[in-house]
Amino acid sequence: VYTLQGVKMQDIAERFGTPVYVYDADKIVNQLTILKNTFSGIPLKIKYAAKALTNLAILQLIKKNGAGVDVVSIEETQLALKAGFTPSEIMYTPNCVAFDEIIACVALGVGLNIDNLPMLEKFGQKYGNTYPTSIRFNPHVMAGGNIKIATGHSHSKFGISVEQVDEVLDVVKKYNIQINGLHVHTGSEITDIEIFLKVAGIMFEAAMLFPSLEFLDFGGGFKVAYKEGDKVTNMEELGKKLGEAISS
C-alpha cells in the first residue's frame, strides 16, 4: 500500500474520488531549504516558476516559506496575487506576448522582464524612465536535458541575443529606460556545473554595461531525481563555485 507522510493513498482516493492529485508539501519545503542553504553566502531571493503548477494551495505554501513567484502571463499574475503574493514578490517573465499584457502588469506594479527588442522599444516609448524593467538575455549556450527544454541556445525564441547588447543600450539610452535587472534562463535538467558558471560569466560582463542594476535574475534548470539513481545537479558544488565567482 502506497503512503505519503503516513497517509494511505487508497484512503484519499476513497474520500475524494479519482482522478485526484496529491502533493507532498514537506518535499516542496525541503527543496526550498536546499536552495536557501546552497546559496546561503549570496544575497538571494528565490522565485518559484508558477508555470510548473499554479494550484493556489501550492502557491500559498511557496509564499508561506519565504519565496516569491515568477509568472509568464497576466492570468498567472492574477493567480499569484490571489494566492497572497504582493506585487513586489512577483516577477513577470513573458515570451512574445501582446504589449497589452505588459501594460496590465505595469498597472499591477509587478516586476518585469522584457525579452525582445521591439517590446523594449514600445516600453521605452510609453514609460521612459518612469517604471523600471529587467531585460532577458539569450546567452547562446546550449544546455538542458534535451533540445525541447534548452532555452539559451542561439536559435531559441527566448530572450534578446547577448550579441545585440549594443542595440539594447541604444534603446535604453534613447528613452532613458531604467534597467534594474538582467535575467537569463539556459535550460532545464542541467547537471554540468560549468554551464551555470559560463552563463554567470556572460551575465557578469553584461552587468557592467548597466550602471543602475539592482539584481541578476538567474533562471533555474537544476536536475532533480525522478527515480532512484538519477543523476542530479551537485548543488553544494554549484553554490560554492557560484559564490566564489560572485565574490571575485
PDB file of C-alpha atoms in Angstrom:
ATOM      1  CA  VAL A   1       0.000   0.000   0.000  1.00  0.00           C
ATOM      2  CA  TYR A   2       1.499   3.330  -1.052  1.00  0.00           C
ATOM      3  CA  THR A   3       1.554   6.058   1.586  1.00  0.00           C
ATOM      4  CA  LEU A   4       2.617   9.698   1.681  1.00  0.00           C
ATOM      5  CA  GLN A   5       3.511  11.238   5.050  1.00  0.00           C
ATOM      6  CA  GLY A   6       1.842   8.218   6.642  1.00  0.00           C
ATOM      7  CA  VAL A   7      -1.443   8.694   4.780  1.00  0.00           C
ATOM      8  CA  LYS A   8      -2.672   5.836   2.590  1.00  0.00           C
ATOM      9  CA  MET A   9      -3.293   6.897  -0.990  1.00  0.00           C
ATOM     10  CA  GLN A  10      -6.183   4.450  -1.116  1.00  0.00           C
ATOM     11  CA  ASP A  11      -7.880   6.325   1.738  1.00  0.00           C
ATOM     12  CA  ILE A  12      -7.505   9.606  -0.148  1.00  0.00           C
ATOM     13  CA  ALA A  13      -8.921   8.081  -3.329  1.00  0.00           C
ATOM     14  CA  GLU A  14     -11.893   6.697  -1.438  1.00  0.00           C
ATOM     15  CA  ARG A  15     -12.557  10.042   0.239  1.00  0.00           C
ATOM     16  CA  PHE A  16     -12.115  12.359  -2.766  1.00  0.00           C
ATOM     17  CA  GLY A  17     -12.665  10.051  -5.726  1.00  0.00           C
ATOM     18  CA  THR A  18     -10.369   9.643  -8.712  1.00  0.00           C
ATOM     19  CA  PRO A  19      -8.533  11.026 -10.501  1.00  0.00           C
ATOM     20  CA  VAL A  20      -7.036  13.023  -7.649  1.00  0.00           C
ATOM     21  CA  TYR A  21      -3.697  14.851  -7.414  1.00  0.00           C
ATOM     22  CA  VAL A  22      -1.737  14.643  -4.173  1.00  0.00           C
ATOM     23  CA  TYR A  23       1.330  16.785  -3.449  1.00  0.00           C
ATOM     24  CA  ASP A  24       3.948  16.333  -0.735  1.00  0.00           C
ATOM     25  CA  ALA A  25       4.258  19.711   0.996  1.00  0.00           C
ATOM     26  CA  ASP A  26       7.232  18.518   3.054  1.00  0.00           C
ATOM     27  CA  LYS A  27       9.140  17.673  -0.124  1.00  0.00           C
ATOM     28  CA  ILE A  28       8.438  21.105  -1.612  1.00  0.00           C
ATOM     29  CA  VAL A  29       9.582  22.867   1.566  1.00  0.00           C
ATOM     30  CA  ASN A  30      12.689  20.656   1.653  1.00  0.00           C
ATOM     31  CA  GLN A  31      13.601  21.669  -1.909  1.00  0.00           C
ATOM     32  CA  LEU A  32      13.275  25.327  -0.945  1.00  0.00           C
ATOM     33  CA  THR A  33      15.508  24.712   2.062  1.00  0.00           C
ATOM     34  CA  ILE A  34      18.142  23.105  -0.172  1.00  0.00           C
ATOM     35  CA  LEU A  35      18.158  26.198  -2.398  1.00  0.00           C
ATOM     36  CA  LYS A  36      18.443  28.533   0.596  1.00  0.00           C
ATOM     37  CA  ASN A  37      21.327  26.501   2.016  1.00  0.00           C
ATOM     38  CA  THR A  38      23.050  26.154  -1.366  1.00  0.00           C
ATOM     39  CA  PHE A  39      23.232  29.903  -1.891  1.00  0.00           C
ATOM     40  CA  SER A  40      23.438  30.981   1.750  1.00  0.00           C
ATOM     41  CA  GLY A  41      26.567  33.029   1.046  1.00  0.00           C
ATOM     42  CA  ILE A  42      24.863  35.050  -1.708  1.00  0.00           C
ATOM     43  CA  PRO A  43      22.199  37.788  -1.301  1.00  0.00           C
ATOM     44  CA  LEU A  44      19.300  35.697  -2.555  1.00  0.00           C
ATOM     45  CA  LYS A  45      15.629  35.923  -3.417  1.00  0.00           C
ATOM     46  CA  ILE A  46      14.031  32.687  -4.618  1.00  0.00           C
ATOM     47  CA  LYS A  47      11.259  32.873  -7.214  1.00  0.00           C
ATOM     48  CA  TYR A  48       9.050  29.837  -7.884  1.00  0.00           C
ATOM     49  CA  ALA A  49       8.130  29.317 -11.555  1.00  0.00           C
ATOM     50  CA  ALA A  50       4.330  29.266 -11.416  1.00  0.00           C
ATOM     51  CA  LYS A  51       4.100  27.570 -14.812  1.00  0.00           C
ATOM     52  CA  ALA A  52       5.240  24.375 -13.084  1.00  0.00           C
ATOM     53  CA  LEU A  53       1.995  24.304 -11.073  1.00  0.00           C
ATOM     54  CA  THR A  54      -0.471  27.116 -10.400  1.00  0.00           C
ATOM     55  CA  ASN A  55      -2.503  25.300  -7.754  1.00  0.00           C
ATOM     56  CA  LEU A  56      -3.472  28.004  -5.243  1.00  0.00           C
ATOM     57  CA  ALA A  57      -2.630  25.842  -2.229  1.00  0.00           C
ATOM     58  CA  ILE A  58       0.861  25.220  -3.632  1.00  0.00           C
ATOM     59  CA  LEU A  59       1.367  28.928  -4.368  1.00  0.00           C
ATOM     60  CA  GLN A  60       0.303  29.764  -0.803  1.00  0.00           C
ATOM     61  CA  LEU A  61       2.730  27.145   0.544  1.00  0.00           C
ATOM     62  CA  ILE A  62       5.547  28.684  -1.501  1.00  0.00           C
ATOM     63  CA  LYS A  63       4.743  32.165  -0.158  1.00  0.00           C
ATOM     64  CA  LYS A  64       4.461  30.913   3.419  1.00  0.00           C
ATOM     65  CA  ASN A  65       8.012  29.602   3.154  1.00  0.00           C
ATOM     66  CA  GLY A  66       9.517  32.862   2.016  1.00  0.00           C
ATOM     67  CA  ALA A  67       9.788  32.563  -1.764  1.00  0.00           C
ATOM     68  CA  GLY A  68       8.447  34.868  -4.442  1.00  0.00           C
ATOM     69  CA  VAL A  69       6.976  33.802  -7.766  1.00  0.00           C
ATOM     70  CA  ASP A  70       7.871  34.060 -11.468  1.00  0.00           C
ATOM     71  CA  VAL A  71       4.897  34.255 -13.852  1.00  0.00           C
ATOM     72  CA  VAL A  72       4.589  34.155 -17.646  1.00  0.00           C
ATOM     73  CA  SER A  73       1.106  35.555 -18.292  1.00  0.00           C
ATOM     74  CA  ILE A  74      -1.379  38.046 -16.946  1.00  0.00           C
ATOM     75  CA  GLU A  75      -3.516  35.120 -15.749  1.00  0.00           C
ATOM     76  CA  GLU A  76      -0.638  33.663 -13.718  1.00  0.00           C
ATOM     77  CA  THR A  77      -0.008  37.151 -12.336  1.00  0.00           C
ATOM     78  CA  GLN A  78      -3.604  37.368 -11.155  1.00  0.00           C
ATOM     79  CA  LEU A  79      -3.381  33.891  -9.601  1.00  0.00           C
ATOM     80  CA  ALA A  80      -0.237  34.893  -7.735  1.00  0.00           C
ATOM     81  CA  LEU A  81      -1.964  37.975  -6.361  1.00  0.00           C
ATOM     82  CA  LYS A  82      -4.958  35.853  -5.364  1.00  0.00           C
ATOM     83  CA  ALA A  83      -2.597  33.491  -3.528  1.00  0.00           C
ATOM     84  CA  GLY A  84      -1.392  36.436  -1.459  1.00  0.00           C
ATOM     85  CA  PHE A  85       1.849  37.483  -3.126  1.00  0.00           C
ATOM     86  CA  THR A  86       2.486  41.212  -3.144  1.00  0.00           C
ATOM     87  CA  PRO A  87       3.389  42.854  -6.484  1.00  0.00           C
ATOM     88  CA  SER A  88       6.999  43.244  -5.320  1.00  0.00           C
ATOM     89  CA  GLU A  89       7.210  39.456  -4.846  1.00  0.00           C
ATOM     90  CA  ILE A  90       6.104  38.753  -8.435  1.00  0.00           C
ATOM     91  CA  MET A  91       8.380  38.721 -11.488  1.00  0.00           C
ATOM     92  CA  TYR A  92       6.578  38.723 -14.843  1.00  0.00           C
ATOM     93  CA  THR A  93       8.717  36.972 -17.500  1.00  0.00           C
ATOM     94  CA  PRO A  94       6.666  36.719 -20.711  1.00  0.00           C
ATOM     95  CA  ASN A  95       7.652  35.442 -24.135  1.00  0.00           C
ATOM     96  CA  CYS A  96       6.342  37.182 -27.256  1.00  0.00           C
ATOM     97  CA  VAL A  97       3.127  38.414 -25.618  1.00  0.00           C
ATOM     98  CA  ALA A  98       0.939  41.309 -26.755  1.00  0.00           C
ATOM     99  CA  PHE A  99       2.034  44.672 -25.382  1.00  0.00           C
ATOM    100  CA  ASP A 100      -1.350  44.950 -23.660  1.00  0.00           C
ATOM    101  CA  GLU A 101      -0.109  42.356 -21.148  1.00  0.00           C
ATOM    102  CA  ILE A 102       2.922  44.484 -20.372  1.00  0.00           C
ATOM    103  CA  ILE A 103       0.629  47.465 -19.758  1.00  0.00           C
ATOM    104  CA  ALA A 104      -1.602  45.354 -17.493  1.00  0.00           C
ATOM    105  CA  CYS A 105       1.321  44.090 -15.424  1.00  0.00           C
ATOM    106  CA  VAL A 106       2.813  47.561 -15.070  1.00  0.00           C
ATOM    107  CA  ALA A 107      -0.595  48.719 -13.809  1.00  0.00           C
ATOM    108  CA  LEU A 108      -0.437  45.960 -11.185  1.00  0.00           C
ATOM    109  CA  GLY A 109       3.047  47.062 -10.135  1.00  0.00           C
ATOM    110  CA  VAL A 110       4.843  43.724 -10.575  1.00  0.00           C
ATOM    111  CA  GLY A 111       8.448  43.149 -11.604  1.00  0.00           C
ATOM    112  CA  LEU A 112       9.075  42.806 -15.328  1.00  0.00           C
ATOM    113  CA  ASN A 113      11.493  41.007 -17.650  1.00  0.00           C
ATOM    114  CA  ILE A 114      11.410  42.175 -21.285  1.00  0.00           C
ATOM    115  CA  ASP A 115      12.542  39.536 -23.776  1.00  0.00           C
ATOM    116  CA  ASN A 116      12.766  41.215 -27.201  1.00  0.00           C
ATOM    117  CA  LEU A 117      13.925  44.470 -28.762  1.00  0.00           C
ATOM    118  CA  PRO A 118      10.604  45.596 -30.323  1.00  0.00           C
ATOM    119  CA  MET A 119       8.926  45.199 -26.923  1.00  0.00           C
ATOM    120  CA  LEU A 120      11.720  47.155 -25.261  1.00  0.00           C
ATOM    121  CA  GLU A 121      11.243  49.936 -27.827  1.00  0.00           C
ATOM    122  CA  LYS A 122       7.488  50.063 -27.161  1.00  0.00           C
ATOM    123  CA  PHE A 123       8.118  50.012 -23.430  1.00  0.00           C
ATOM    124  CA  GLY A 124      10.531  52.929 -23.730  1.00  0.00           C
ATOM    125  CA  GLN A 125       8.093  54.936 -25.840  1.00  0.00           C
ATOM    126  CA  LYS A 126       5.304  54.519 -23.290  1.00  0.00           C
ATOM    127  CA  TYR A 127       7.095  54.569 -19.956  1.00  0.00           C
ATOM    128  CA  GLY A 128      10.523  56.143 -20.471  1.00  0.00           C
ATOM    129  CA  ASN A 129      12.237  56.053 -17.077  1.00  0.00           C
ATOM    130  CA  THR A 130       9.013  56.061 -15.033  1.00  0.00           C
ATOM    131  CA  TYR A 131       8.907  52.279 -14.488  1.00  0.00           C
ATOM    132  CA  PRO A 132      11.975  50.048 -14.009  1.00  0.00           C
ATOM    133  CA  THR A 133      12.388  46.862 -16.028  1.00  0.00           C
ATOM    134  CA  SER A 134      14.739  43.919 -16.257  1.00  0.00           C
ATOM    135  CA  ILE A 135      15.959  42.506 -19.578  1.00  0.00           C
ATOM    136  CA  ARG A 136      16.070  38.838 -20.532  1.00  0.00           C
ATOM    137  CA  PHE A 137      19.210  37.934 -22.445  1.00  0.00           C
ATOM    138  CA  ASN A 138      19.839  34.812 -24.508  1.00  0.00           C
ATOM    139  CA  PRO A 139      23.411  33.721 -23.639  1.00  0.00           C
ATOM    140  CA  HIS A 140      23.866  31.492 -26.722  1.00  0.00           C
ATOM    141  CA  VAL A 141      24.720  28.492 -24.564  1.00  0.00           C
ATOM    142  CA  MET A 142      23.258  25.084 -25.396  1.00  0.00           C
ATOM    143  CA  ALA A 143      22.289  23.225 -22.245  1.00  0.00           C
ATOM    144  CA  GLY A 144      19.456  21.093 -20.911  1.00  0.00           C
ATOM    145  CA  GLY A 145      18.168  17.560 -20.808  1.00  0.00           C
ATOM    146  CA  ASN A 146      17.077  17.758 -24.459  1.00  0.00           C
ATOM    147  CA  ILE A 147      16.529  20.345 -27.208  1.00  0.00           C
ATOM    148  CA  LYS A 148      12.905  20.932 -26.160  1.00  0.00           C
ATOM    149  CA  ILE A 149      13.933  22.186 -22.717  1.00  0.00           C
ATOM    150  CA  ALA A 150      17.050  24.066 -23.814  1.00  0.00           C
ATOM    151  CA  THR A 151      16.178  27.777 -23.851  1.00  0.00           C
ATOM    152  CA  GLY A 152      19.515  29.595 -24.106  1.00  0.00           C
ATOM    153  CA  HIS A 153      20.911  28.398 -27.454  1.00  0.00           C
ATOM    154  CA  SER A 154      21.372  30.662 -30.473  1.00  0.00           C
ATOM    155  CA  HIS A 155      18.140  29.544 -32.197  1.00  0.00           C
ATOM    156  CA  SER A 156      15.959  29.893 -29.100  1.00  0.00           C
ATOM    157  CA  LYS A 157      12.974  32.262 -29.126  1.00  0.00           C
ATOM    158  CA  PHE A 158      13.651  33.209 -25.512  1.00  0.00           C
ATOM    159  CA  GLY A 159      15.416  36.464 -24.783  1.00  0.00           C
ATOM    160  CA  ILE A 160      17.450  39.107 -26.589  1.00  0.00           C
ATOM    161  CA  SER A 161      20.727  37.823 -28.018  1.00  0.00           C
ATOM    162  CA  VAL A 162      23.755  38.898 -25.992  1.00  0.00           C
ATOM    163  CA  GLU A 163      25.261  39.807 -29.346  1.00  0.00           C
ATOM    164  CA  GLN A 164      22.641  42.577 -29.568  1.00  0.00           C
ATOM    165  CA  VAL A 165      23.641  44.243 -26.315  1.00  0.00           C
ATOM    166  CA  ASP A 166      24.744  47.393 -28.170  1.00  0.00           C
ATOM    167  CA  GLU A 167      21.275  47.674 -29.728  1.00  0.00           C
ATOM    168  CA  VAL A 168      19.743  47.246 -26.274  1.00  0.00           C
ATOM    169  CA  LEU A 169      21.938  50.023 -24.923  1.00  0.00           C
ATOM    170  CA  ASP A 170      20.899  52.286 -27.806  1.00  0.00           C
ATOM    171  CA  VAL A 171      17.200  51.800 -26.987  1.00  0.00           C
ATOM    172  CA  VAL A 172      17.841  52.254 -23.264  1.00  0.00           C
ATOM    173  CA  LYS A 173      19.695  55.497 -23.909  1.00  0.00           C
ATOM    174  CA  LYS A 174      17.117  56.745 -26.433  1.00  0.00           C
ATOM    175  CA  TYR A 175      14.249  56.536 -23.937  1.00  0.00           C
ATOM    176  CA  ASN A 176      16.265  56.802 -20.703  1.00  0.00           C
ATOM    177  CA  ILE A 177      14.856  53.417 -19.589  1.00  0.00           C
ATOM    178  CA  GLN A 178      15.658  52.397 -16.034  1.00  0.00           C
ATOM    179  CA  ILE A 179      17.154  48.890 -16.245  1.00  0.00           C
ATOM    180  CA  ASN A 180      17.110  47.383 -12.759  1.00  0.00           C
ATOM    181  CA  GLY A 181      17.978  43.767 -13.585  1.00  0.00           C
ATOM    182  CA  LEU A 182      19.211  41.209 -16.099  1.00  0.00           C
ATOM    183  CA  HIS A 183      17.581  37.802 -16.493  1.00  0.00           C
ATOM    184  CA  VAL A 184      18.802  34.581 -18.082  1.00  0.00           C
ATOM    185  CA  HIS A 185      17.494  31.010 -18.259  1.00  0.00           C
ATOM    186  CA  THR A 186      19.603  28.479 -20.131  1.00  0.00           C
ATOM    187  CA  GLY A 187      17.526  25.320 -19.937  1.00  0.00           C
ATOM    188  CA  SER A 188      16.197  22.592 -17.657  1.00  0.00           C
ATOM    189  CA  GLU A 189      17.753  19.418 -16.219  1.00  0.00           C
ATOM    190  CA  ILE A 190      21.307  20.798 -16.349  1.00  0.00           C
ATOM    191  CA  THR A 191      23.855  18.689 -14.473  1.00  0.00           C
ATOM    192  CA  ASP A 192      27.086  20.329 -15.684  1.00  0.00           C
ATOM    193  CA  ILE A 193      28.139  22.930 -13.097  1.00  0.00           C
ATOM    194  CA  GLU A 194      30.419  24.600 -15.637  1.00  0.00           C
ATOM    195  CA  ILE A 195      27.375  25.574 -17.736  1.00  0.00           C
ATOM    196  CA  PHE A 196      25.960  27.633 -14.862  1.00  0.00           C
ATOM    197  CA  LEU A 197      29.355  29.270 -14.309  1.00  0.00           C
ATOM    198  CA  LYS A 198      29.803  30.023 -18.023  1.00  0.00           C
ATOM    199  CA  VAL A 199      26.410  31.718 -18.199  1.00  0.00           C
ATOM    200  CA  ALA A 200      27.129  33.598 -14.962  1.00  0.00           C
ATOM    201  CA  GLY A 201      30.331  34.923 -16.518  1.00  0.00           C
ATOM    202  CA  ILE A 202      28.411  36.192 -19.553  1.00  0.00           C
ATOM    203  CA  MET A 203      25.915  37.926 -17.281  1.00  0.00           C
ATOM    204  CA  PHE A 204      28.653  39.490 -15.138  1.00  0.00           C
ATOM    205  CA  GLU A 205      30.169  41.040 -18.267  1.00  0.00           C
ATOM    206  CA  ALA A 206      26.794  42.342 -19.452  1.00  0.00           C
ATOM    207  CA  ALA A 207      26.031  43.721 -15.999  1.00  0.00           C
ATOM    208  CA  MET A 208      28.990  46.094 -16.221  1.00  0.00           C
ATOM    209  CA  LEU A 209      27.175  47.948 -19.024  1.00  0.00           C
ATOM    210  CA  PHE A 210      24.100  48.780 -16.923  1.00  0.00           C
ATOM    211  CA  PRO A 211      25.009  51.099 -14.018  1.00  0.00           C
ATOM    212  CA  SER A 212      21.538  51.095 -12.392  1.00  0.00           C
ATOM    213  CA  LEU A 213      21.282  47.306 -11.877  1.00  0.00           C
ATOM    214  CA  GLU A 214      19.837  46.089  -8.600  1.00  0.00           C
ATOM    215  CA  PHE A 215      19.866  42.347  -9.287  1.00  0.00           C
ATOM    216  CA  LEU A 216      20.786  39.483 -11.608  1.00  0.00           C
ATOM    217  CA  ASP A 217      17.952  37.007 -12.201  1.00  0.00           C
ATOM    218  CA  PHE A 218      19.364  33.529 -12.834  1.00  0.00           C
ATOM    219  CA  GLY A 219      16.714  31.079 -14.034  1.00  0.00           C
ATOM    220  CA  GLY A 220      16.966  27.598 -12.559  1.00  0.00           C
ATOM    221  CA  GLY A 221      17.412  24.460 -14.596  1.00  0.00           C
ATOM    222  CA  PHE A 222      18.686  22.190 -11.835  1.00  0.00           C
ATOM    223  CA  LYS A 223      18.348  18.450 -12.466  1.00  0.00           C
ATOM    224  CA  VAL A 224      16.336  16.607  -9.831  1.00  0.00           C
ATOM    225  CA  ALA A 225      15.826  12.873  -9.405  1.00  0.00           C
ATOM    226  CA  TYR A 226      12.617  11.414 -10.806  1.00  0.00           C
ATOM    227  CA  LYS A 227      13.639   7.927  -9.772  1.00  0.00           C
ATOM    228  CA  GLU A 228      16.276   6.370  -7.542  1.00  0.00           C
ATOM    229  CA  GLY A 229      19.728   6.540  -9.078  1.00  0.00           C
ATOM    230  CA  ASP A 230      19.060   9.534 -11.364  1.00  0.00           C
ATOM    231  CA  LYS A 231      21.979  11.917 -11.836  1.00  0.00           C
ATOM    232  CA  VAL A 232      21.282  15.311 -10.230  1.00  0.00           C
ATOM    233  CA  THR A 233      22.871  18.749 -10.096  1.00  0.00           C
ATOM    234  CA  ASN A 234      25.540  18.913  -7.399  1.00  0.00           C
ATOM    235  CA  MET A 235      24.010  21.846  -5.520  1.00  0.00           C
ATOM    236  CA  GLU A 236      26.746  22.062  -2.879  1.00  0.00           C
ATOM    237  CA  GLU A 237      29.453  22.405  -5.545  1.00  0.00           C
ATOM    238  CA  LEU A 238      27.352  24.870  -7.539  1.00  0.00           C
ATOM    239  CA  GLY A 239      26.734  27.081  -4.514  1.00  0.00           C
ATOM    240  CA  LYS A 240      30.438  27.106  -3.606  1.00  0.00           C
ATOM    241  CA  LYS A 241      31.692  27.911  -7.121  1.00  0.00           C
ATOM    242  CA  LEU A 242      28.999  30.455  -7.939  1.00  0.00           C
ATOM    243  CA  GLY A 243      29.606  32.178  -4.612  1.00  0.00           C
ATOM    244  CA  GLU A 244      33.318  32.373  -5.414  1.00  0.00           C
ATOM    245  CA  ALA A 245      32.550  33.754  -8.893  1.00  0.00           C
ATOM    246  CA  ILE A 246      30.300  36.471  -7.487  1.00  0.00           C
ATOM    247  CA  SER A 247      32.834  37.413  -4.793  1.00  0.00           C
ATOM    248  CA  SER A 248      35.612  37.758  -7.350  1.00  0.00           C
TER     249      SER A 248
END
